[in-house]
Amino acid sequence: MSHKSDSQVQRSAEVKLLRLLSTRERLSLAPRKLALRDGVRVAVDGFDVRRRVLCEAYAHVGKTHGSQPGKVAKDILKFVTFEKARGLKYRKILCFADKAAASCVLGKRWLAEAARLFKVEVITLNLPAKTRSILRAAQRRQVMVNR
């Protein structure tokens, strides 16, 4: 039996998000570990080598809390670091499963300004109702465990 704070449900939903985004944008996104310099590597949820696209997926329903906006900020930094290390421009996408979760990088927030300045797209996609329901249940279990 998995631990109540296990994020397998989110990982599975992130795969669905990447598939939806790939279909919508005609991309071939797949998880990838990317080389920077001196053997340093970064992992991204989705990478399309041919179209030069970097993507991170967030399968969270509801407003972000605690360290979650920090994770988004680190992903923006990861995108920019990879782009600078390679010396090429990439399409950079943060893909959310929920508008409330995406709100941490929208509007008049400093993180939203960072996303705009670094040309990071914020895309929200609708997961199937059953997947959203499973995500909500998993999040409730995780809150109970992580308090």
Short mmCIF file of N, CA and C in Angstrom, two decimals:
data_model
loop_
_atom_site.label_atom_id
_atom_site.label_comp_id
_atom_site.label_asym_id
_atom_site.label_seq_id
_atom_site.Cartn_x
_atom_site.Cartn_y
_atom_site.Cartn_z
N MET A 1 0.85 -1.19 0.00
CA MET A 1 0.00 0.00 0.00
C MET A 1 0.88 1.24 0.00
N SER A 2 0.51 2.25 -0.77
CA SER A 2 1.32 3.47 -0.85
C SER A 2 1.04 4.35 0.37
N HIS A 3 2.03 5.20 0.68
CA HIS A 3 1.90 6.16 1.76
C HIS A 3 0.87 7.21 1.38
N LYS A 4 0.14 7.75 2.38
CA LYS A 4 -0.93 8.71 2.10
C LYS A 4 -0.43 9.98 1.43
N SER A 5 0.86 10.33 1.62
CA SER A 5 1.36 11.54 0.98
C SER A 5 2.05 11.25 -0.35
N ASP A 6 1.98 10.00 -0.82
CA ASP A 6 2.57 9.63 -2.10
C ASP A 6 1.93 10.45 -3.22
N SER A 7 2.74 10.88 -4.17
CA SER A 7 2.24 11.75 -5.24
C SER A 7 2.03 11.01 -6.57
N GLN A 8 1.87 9.69 -6.53
CA GLN A 8 1.64 8.91 -7.75
C GLN A 8 0.41 9.41 -8.52
N VAL A 9 -0.63 9.81 -7.81
CA VAL A 9 -1.84 10.33 -8.45
C VAL A 9 -1.50 11.58 -9.25
N GLN A 10 -0.73 12.49 -8.65
CA GLN A 10 -0.34 13.71 -9.36
C GLN A 10 0.54 13.39 -10.55
N ARG A 11 1.50 12.48 -10.38
CA ARG A 11 2.38 12.13 -11.50
C ARG A 11 1.58 11.56 -12.67
N SER A 12 0.61 10.74 -12.37
CA SER A 12 -0.24 10.17 -13.41
C SER A 12 -1.04 11.27 -14.12
N ALA A 13 -1.57 12.20 -13.34
CA ALA A 13 -2.34 13.31 -13.92
C ALA A 13 -1.43 14.23 -14.74
N GLU A 14 -0.18 14.40 -14.31
CA GLU A 14 0.76 15.21 -15.09
C GLU A 14 1.03 14.59 -16.45
N VAL A 15 1.10 13.27 -16.51
CA VAL A 15 1.27 12.58 -17.80
C VAL A 15 0.08 12.88 -18.69
N LYS A 16 -1.13 12.87 -18.12
CA LYS A 16 -2.32 13.19 -18.90
C LYS A 16 -2.28 14.64 -19.39
N LEU A 17 -1.84 15.55 -18.53
CA LEU A 17 -1.71 16.95 -18.93
C LEU A 17 -0.76 17.09 -20.11
N LEU A 18 0.38 16.41 -20.04
CA LEU A 18 1.36 16.49 -21.13
C LEU A 18 0.79 15.94 -22.43
N ARG A 19 0.01 14.87 -22.34
CA ARG A 19 -0.63 14.31 -23.54
C ARG A 19 -1.62 15.31 -24.14
N LEU A 20 -2.44 15.91 -23.27
CA LEU A 20 -3.41 16.91 -23.74
C LEU A 20 -2.70 18.09 -24.40
N LEU A 21 -1.65 18.57 -23.76
CA LEU A 21 -0.90 19.70 -24.30
C LEU A 21 -0.23 19.33 -25.61
N SER A 22 0.35 18.14 -25.67
CA SER A 22 1.00 17.68 -26.90
C SER A 22 0.01 17.65 -28.06
N THR A 23 -1.18 17.14 -27.80
CA THR A 23 -2.21 17.07 -28.83
C THR A 23 -2.65 18.47 -29.25
N ARG A 24 -2.94 19.30 -28.28
CA ARG A 24 -3.43 20.65 -28.57
C ARG A 24 -2.42 21.49 -29.35
N GLU A 25 -1.16 21.38 -28.97
CA GLU A 25 -0.12 22.23 -29.57
C GLU A 25 0.70 21.51 -30.65
N ARG A 26 0.32 20.26 -30.95
CA ARG A 26 1.05 19.44 -31.94
C ARG A 26 2.53 19.31 -31.57
N LEU A 27 2.76 18.90 -30.33
CA LEU A 27 4.11 18.71 -29.81
C LEU A 27 4.35 17.24 -29.52
N SER A 28 5.61 16.91 -29.32
CA SER A 28 5.99 15.56 -28.90
C SER A 28 6.72 15.68 -27.57
N LEU A 29 5.96 15.97 -26.52
CA LEU A 29 6.55 16.18 -25.20
C LEU A 29 6.80 14.86 -24.49
N ALA A 30 7.98 14.72 -23.94
CA ALA A 30 8.34 13.53 -23.16
C ALA A 30 9.28 13.96 -22.04
N PRO A 31 9.22 13.27 -20.90
CA PRO A 31 10.15 13.59 -19.81
C PRO A 31 11.59 13.44 -20.29
N ARG A 32 12.46 14.32 -19.77
CA ARG A 32 13.84 14.27 -20.24
C ARG A 32 14.78 14.84 -19.20
N LYS A 33 15.95 14.26 -19.09
CA LYS A 33 17.04 14.84 -18.31
C LYS A 33 17.94 15.53 -19.31
N LEU A 34 18.16 16.82 -19.11
CA LEU A 34 18.89 17.64 -20.07
C LEU A 34 20.24 18.07 -19.50
N ALA A 35 21.26 17.99 -20.33
CA ALA A 35 22.61 18.37 -19.91
C ALA A 35 22.79 19.88 -19.96
N LEU A 36 23.40 20.41 -18.92
CA LEU A 36 23.80 21.81 -18.91
C LEU A 36 25.29 21.83 -19.23
N ARG A 37 26.12 22.17 -18.25
CA ARG A 37 27.57 22.17 -18.43
C ARG A 37 28.21 21.33 -17.34
N ASP A 38 29.43 20.88 -17.59
CA ASP A 38 30.22 20.17 -16.58
C ASP A 38 29.48 19.00 -15.95
N GLY A 39 28.67 18.31 -16.73
CA GLY A 39 27.96 17.14 -16.24
C GLY A 39 26.70 17.43 -15.43
N VAL A 40 26.36 18.70 -15.28
CA VAL A 40 25.15 19.07 -14.54
C VAL A 40 23.94 18.80 -15.44
N ARG A 41 22.89 18.24 -14.84
CA ARG A 41 21.69 17.92 -15.60
C ARG A 41 20.46 18.45 -14.87
N VAL A 42 19.43 18.74 -15.65
CA VAL A 42 18.13 19.13 -15.10
C VAL A 42 17.06 18.23 -15.73
N ALA A 43 16.05 17.92 -14.95
CA ALA A 43 14.94 17.09 -15.46
C ALA A 43 13.73 17.99 -15.71
N VAL A 44 13.08 17.75 -16.84
CA VAL A 44 11.83 18.46 -17.16
C VAL A 44 10.74 17.43 -17.42
N ASP A 45 9.51 17.85 -17.13
CA ASP A 45 8.37 16.95 -17.35
C ASP A 45 8.15 16.68 -18.83
N GLY A 46 8.37 17.71 -19.65
CA GLY A 46 8.15 17.54 -21.08
C GLY A 46 9.18 18.30 -21.89
N PHE A 47 9.71 17.65 -22.91
CA PHE A 47 10.69 18.27 -23.80
C PHE A 47 10.41 17.81 -25.21
N ASP A 48 10.37 18.76 -26.13
CA ASP A 48 10.22 18.45 -27.54
C ASP A 48 11.48 18.97 -28.22
N VAL A 49 12.38 18.06 -28.58
CA VAL A 49 13.68 18.45 -29.12
C VAL A 49 13.54 19.13 -30.48
N ARG A 50 12.65 18.64 -31.31
CA ARG A 50 12.49 19.19 -32.66
C ARG A 50 11.93 20.61 -32.63
N ARG A 51 10.94 20.84 -31.80
CA ARG A 51 10.30 22.17 -31.73
C ARG A 51 10.91 23.06 -30.65
N ARG A 52 11.91 22.55 -29.94
CA ARG A 52 12.58 23.28 -28.85
C ARG A 52 11.58 23.82 -27.83
N VAL A 53 10.92 22.89 -27.14
CA VAL A 53 9.93 23.25 -26.12
C VAL A 53 10.30 22.58 -24.80
N LEU A 54 10.24 23.37 -23.73
CA LEU A 54 10.42 22.89 -22.37
C LEU A 54 9.08 23.04 -21.66
N CYS A 55 8.70 22.05 -20.86
CA CYS A 55 7.40 22.12 -20.18
C CYS A 55 7.48 21.50 -18.80
N GLU A 56 6.83 22.14 -17.86
CA GLU A 56 6.59 21.57 -16.53
C GLU A 56 5.08 21.52 -16.33
N ALA A 57 4.60 20.40 -15.80
CA ALA A 57 3.17 20.18 -15.61
C ALA A 57 2.84 20.19 -14.12
N TYR A 58 1.71 20.79 -13.77
CA TYR A 58 1.26 20.88 -12.38
C TYR A 58 -0.14 20.33 -12.26
N ALA A 59 -0.24 19.15 -11.70
CA ALA A 59 -1.54 18.51 -11.51
C ALA A 59 -2.01 18.79 -10.09
N HIS A 60 -2.40 20.01 -9.86
CA HIS A 60 -2.92 20.42 -8.55
C HIS A 60 -4.24 21.11 -8.80
N VAL A 61 -5.23 20.81 -7.98
CA VAL A 61 -6.54 21.45 -8.08
C VAL A 61 -6.69 22.38 -6.89
N GLY A 62 -6.97 23.64 -7.18
CA GLY A 62 -7.11 24.63 -6.12
C GLY A 62 -5.88 25.51 -6.02
N LYS A 63 -5.98 26.51 -5.17
CA LYS A 63 -4.91 27.48 -4.99
C LYS A 63 -3.65 26.78 -4.44
N THR A 64 -2.49 27.26 -4.89
CA THR A 64 -1.23 26.71 -4.39
C THR A 64 -0.99 27.20 -2.97
N HIS A 65 -0.29 26.37 -2.19
CA HIS A 65 0.00 26.68 -0.79
C HIS A 65 1.44 26.32 -0.46
N GLY A 66 1.92 26.88 0.62
CA GLY A 66 3.22 26.50 1.15
C GLY A 66 4.34 26.65 0.14
N SER A 67 5.04 25.56 -0.11
CA SER A 67 6.21 25.59 -1.00
C SER A 67 5.85 25.44 -2.48
N GLN A 68 4.57 25.25 -2.80
CA GLN A 68 4.19 25.03 -4.20
C GLN A 68 4.56 26.19 -5.13
N PRO A 69 4.30 27.46 -4.76
CA PRO A 69 4.75 28.54 -5.65
C PRO A 69 6.28 28.56 -5.80
N GLY A 70 7.00 28.17 -4.76
CA GLY A 70 8.45 28.09 -4.83
C GLY A 70 8.91 27.06 -5.85
N LYS A 71 8.18 25.96 -5.97
CA LYS A 71 8.48 24.93 -6.97
C LYS A 71 8.30 25.52 -8.37
N VAL A 72 7.26 26.30 -8.57
CA VAL A 72 7.01 26.95 -9.86
C VAL A 72 8.15 27.92 -10.16
N ALA A 73 8.56 28.70 -9.16
CA ALA A 73 9.66 29.65 -9.34
C ALA A 73 10.94 28.93 -9.74
N LYS A 74 11.22 27.81 -9.09
CA LYS A 74 12.41 27.03 -9.42
C LYS A 74 12.34 26.49 -10.85
N ASP A 75 11.15 26.13 -11.29
CA ASP A 75 11.01 25.63 -12.65
C ASP A 75 11.24 26.74 -13.68
N ILE A 76 10.81 27.95 -13.37
CA ILE A 76 11.11 29.08 -14.26
C ILE A 76 12.62 29.27 -14.34
N LEU A 77 13.28 29.23 -13.19
CA LEU A 77 14.74 29.37 -13.16
C LEU A 77 15.41 28.24 -13.94
N LYS A 78 14.88 27.04 -13.82
CA LYS A 78 15.42 25.89 -14.56
C LYS A 78 15.32 26.14 -16.06
N PHE A 79 14.17 26.62 -16.53
CA PHE A 79 14.00 26.93 -17.96
C PHE A 79 15.04 27.93 -18.44
N VAL A 80 15.17 29.02 -17.69
CA VAL A 80 16.07 30.11 -18.09
C VAL A 80 17.53 29.64 -18.04
N THR A 81 17.88 28.86 -17.04
CA THR A 81 19.24 28.33 -16.92
C THR A 81 19.57 27.43 -18.11
N PHE A 82 18.65 26.56 -18.47
CA PHE A 82 18.87 25.66 -19.60
C PHE A 82 19.04 26.46 -20.89
N GLU A 83 18.16 27.44 -21.07
CA GLU A 83 18.21 28.28 -22.27
C GLU A 83 19.57 29.00 -22.37
N LYS A 84 20.01 29.58 -21.28
CA LYS A 84 21.30 30.30 -21.27
C LYS A 84 22.46 29.34 -21.50
N ALA A 85 22.42 28.18 -20.87
CA ALA A 85 23.50 27.20 -21.02
C ALA A 85 23.62 26.72 -22.46
N ARG A 86 22.49 26.55 -23.12
CA ARG A 86 22.49 26.08 -24.52
C ARG A 86 22.71 27.20 -25.52
N GLY A 87 22.45 28.44 -25.10
CA GLY A 87 22.62 29.57 -26.02
C GLY A 87 21.57 29.61 -27.11
N LEU A 88 20.43 29.00 -26.86
CA LEU A 88 19.32 28.96 -27.82
C LEU A 88 18.04 29.40 -27.13
N LYS A 89 17.07 29.85 -27.92
CA LYS A 89 15.76 30.18 -27.38
C LYS A 89 14.87 28.95 -27.43
N TYR A 90 14.10 28.76 -26.37
CA TYR A 90 13.15 27.65 -26.28
C TYR A 90 11.79 28.21 -25.93
N ARG A 91 10.76 27.53 -26.38
CA ARG A 91 9.41 27.83 -25.93
C ARG A 91 9.30 27.21 -24.54
N LYS A 92 8.89 28.01 -23.56
CA LYS A 92 8.85 27.57 -22.17
C LYS A 92 7.40 27.59 -21.71
N ILE A 93 6.91 26.45 -21.21
CA ILE A 93 5.49 26.33 -20.85
C ILE A 93 5.34 25.77 -19.44
N LEU A 94 4.53 26.47 -18.64
CA LEU A 94 4.05 25.94 -17.37
C LEU A 94 2.61 25.52 -17.63
N CYS A 95 2.31 24.25 -17.49
CA CYS A 95 0.98 23.72 -17.80
C CYS A 95 0.28 23.30 -16.51
N PHE A 96 -0.83 23.92 -16.24
CA PHE A 96 -1.59 23.67 -15.01
C PHE A 96 -2.89 22.94 -15.30
N ALA A 97 -3.34 22.19 -14.31
CA ALA A 97 -4.60 21.46 -14.40
C ALA A 97 -5.77 22.28 -13.85
N ASP A 98 -5.46 23.48 -13.35
CA ASP A 98 -6.50 24.24 -12.67
C ASP A 98 -6.15 25.73 -12.68
N LYS A 99 -7.13 26.58 -12.97
CA LYS A 99 -6.89 28.03 -13.02
C LYS A 99 -6.48 28.58 -11.66
N ALA A 100 -7.07 28.04 -10.59
CA ALA A 100 -6.71 28.52 -9.25
C ALA A 100 -5.24 28.21 -8.96
N ALA A 101 -4.77 27.05 -9.36
CA ALA A 101 -3.36 26.69 -9.16
C ALA A 101 -2.46 27.59 -10.01
N ALA A 102 -2.89 27.90 -11.21
CA ALA A 102 -2.10 28.75 -12.12
C ALA A 102 -2.05 30.19 -11.65
N SER A 103 -2.94 30.59 -10.75
CA SER A 103 -3.01 31.99 -10.33
C SER A 103 -1.71 32.48 -9.69
N CYS A 104 -0.86 31.56 -9.22
CA CYS A 104 0.42 31.99 -8.63
C CYS A 104 1.36 32.60 -9.66
N VAL A 105 1.10 32.38 -10.95
CA VAL A 105 1.92 32.97 -12.01
C VAL A 105 1.08 33.83 -12.96
N LEU A 106 -0.01 34.35 -12.46
CA LEU A 106 -0.88 35.22 -13.25
C LEU A 106 -1.16 36.50 -12.45
N GLY A 107 -1.53 37.53 -13.16
CA GLY A 107 -1.93 38.77 -12.50
C GLY A 107 -0.77 39.61 -12.02
N LYS A 108 -0.96 40.25 -10.86
CA LYS A 108 0.01 41.22 -10.34
C LYS A 108 0.84 40.61 -9.20
N ARG A 109 1.41 39.47 -9.46
CA ARG A 109 2.31 38.83 -8.51
C ARG A 109 3.72 38.88 -9.07
N TRP A 110 4.71 38.87 -8.18
CA TRP A 110 6.09 38.95 -8.67
C TRP A 110 6.43 37.74 -9.52
N LEU A 111 5.90 36.58 -9.18
CA LEU A 111 6.18 35.37 -9.95
C LEU A 111 5.55 35.46 -11.34
N ALA A 112 4.40 36.11 -11.44
CA ALA A 112 3.76 36.33 -12.74
C ALA A 112 4.63 37.26 -13.59
N GLU A 113 5.19 38.28 -12.95
CA GLU A 113 6.07 39.20 -13.67
C GLU A 113 7.32 38.47 -14.16
N ALA A 114 7.86 37.59 -13.32
CA ALA A 114 9.03 36.80 -13.74
C ALA A 114 8.69 35.94 -14.96
N ALA A 115 7.52 35.30 -14.92
CA ALA A 115 7.11 34.48 -16.06
C ALA A 115 7.00 35.33 -17.33
N ARG A 116 6.42 36.51 -17.20
CA ARG A 116 6.30 37.40 -18.36
C ARG A 116 7.67 37.85 -18.87
N LEU A 117 8.54 38.29 -17.96
CA LEU A 117 9.86 38.77 -18.34
C LEU A 117 10.70 37.70 -19.04
N PHE A 118 10.57 36.45 -18.56
CA PHE A 118 11.34 35.36 -19.15
C PHE A 118 10.59 34.63 -20.25
N LYS A 119 9.45 35.19 -20.66
CA LYS A 119 8.65 34.65 -21.75
C LYS A 119 8.24 33.20 -21.52
N VAL A 120 7.72 32.94 -20.33
CA VAL A 120 7.22 31.62 -19.97
C VAL A 120 5.70 31.65 -20.14
N GLU A 121 5.18 30.77 -20.98
CA GLU A 121 3.74 30.68 -21.19
C GLU A 121 3.08 29.94 -20.04
N VAL A 122 1.91 30.40 -19.66
CA VAL A 122 1.12 29.71 -18.64
C VAL A 122 -0.14 29.20 -19.34
N ILE A 123 -0.29 27.89 -19.36
CA ILE A 123 -1.42 27.26 -20.04
C ILE A 123 -2.19 26.42 -19.02
N THR A 124 -3.50 26.59 -19.01
CA THR A 124 -4.35 25.78 -18.14
C THR A 124 -5.21 24.89 -19.02
N LEU A 125 -5.19 23.60 -18.71
CA LEU A 125 -5.98 22.62 -19.46
C LEU A 125 -6.97 21.94 -18.52
N ASN A 126 -8.06 21.49 -19.07
CA ASN A 126 -9.08 20.80 -18.28
C ASN A 126 -8.85 19.29 -18.33
N LEU A 127 -8.57 18.73 -17.18
CA LEU A 127 -8.49 17.27 -17.08
C LEU A 127 -9.90 16.71 -17.00
N PRO A 128 -10.08 15.45 -17.36
CA PRO A 128 -11.40 14.83 -17.22
C PRO A 128 -11.90 14.92 -15.77
N ALA A 129 -13.21 15.00 -15.60
CA ALA A 129 -13.82 15.15 -14.28
C ALA A 129 -13.37 14.05 -13.31
N LYS A 130 -13.28 12.82 -13.79
CA LYS A 130 -12.87 11.72 -12.92
C LYS A 130 -11.44 11.93 -12.42
N THR A 131 -10.55 12.37 -13.28
CA THR A 131 -9.16 12.62 -12.89
C THR A 131 -9.10 13.75 -11.86
N ARG A 132 -9.88 14.81 -12.08
CA ARG A 132 -9.92 15.93 -11.11
C ARG A 132 -10.42 15.45 -9.76
N SER A 133 -11.42 14.60 -9.76
CA SER A 133 -11.97 14.07 -8.51
C SER A 133 -10.92 13.23 -7.77
N ILE A 134 -10.20 12.41 -8.49
CA ILE A 134 -9.14 11.58 -7.90
C ILE A 134 -8.03 12.48 -7.33
N LEU A 135 -7.70 13.54 -8.06
CA LEU A 135 -6.68 14.48 -7.59
C LEU A 135 -7.12 15.15 -6.29
N ARG A 136 -8.36 15.61 -6.24
CA ARG A 136 -8.87 16.26 -5.02
C ARG A 136 -8.79 15.31 -3.83
N ALA A 137 -9.18 14.07 -4.04
CA ALA A 137 -9.14 13.09 -2.95
C ALA A 137 -7.70 12.87 -2.48
N ALA A 138 -6.78 12.77 -3.42
CA ALA A 138 -5.37 12.57 -3.07
C ALA A 138 -4.84 13.78 -2.30
N GLN A 139 -5.20 14.98 -2.73
CA GLN A 139 -4.77 16.19 -2.05
C GLN A 139 -5.31 16.24 -0.62
N ARG A 140 -6.56 15.81 -0.42
CA ARG A 140 -7.12 15.80 0.95
C ARG A 140 -6.33 14.84 1.82
N ARG A 141 -5.98 13.66 1.29
CA ARG A 141 -5.19 12.70 2.07
C ARG A 141 -3.83 13.28 2.42
N GLN A 142 -3.22 13.96 1.45
CA GLN A 142 -1.88 14.52 1.67
C GLN A 142 -1.92 15.64 2.71
N VAL A 143 -2.95 16.46 2.71
CA VAL A 143 -3.08 17.53 3.70
C VAL A 143 -3.16 16.94 5.09
N MET A 144 -3.95 15.88 5.25
CA MET A 144 -4.09 15.24 6.56
C MET A 144 -2.75 14.70 7.05
N VAL A 145 -1.96 14.14 6.17
CA VAL A 145 -0.68 13.55 6.54
C VAL A 145 0.38 14.61 6.79
N ASN A 146 0.37 15.67 6.02
CA ASN A 146 1.44 16.67 6.07
C ASN A 146 1.21 17.79 7.08
N ARG A 147 0.19 17.72 7.86
CA ARG A 147 -0.06 18.78 8.86
C ARG A 147 0.82 18.61 10.05
#
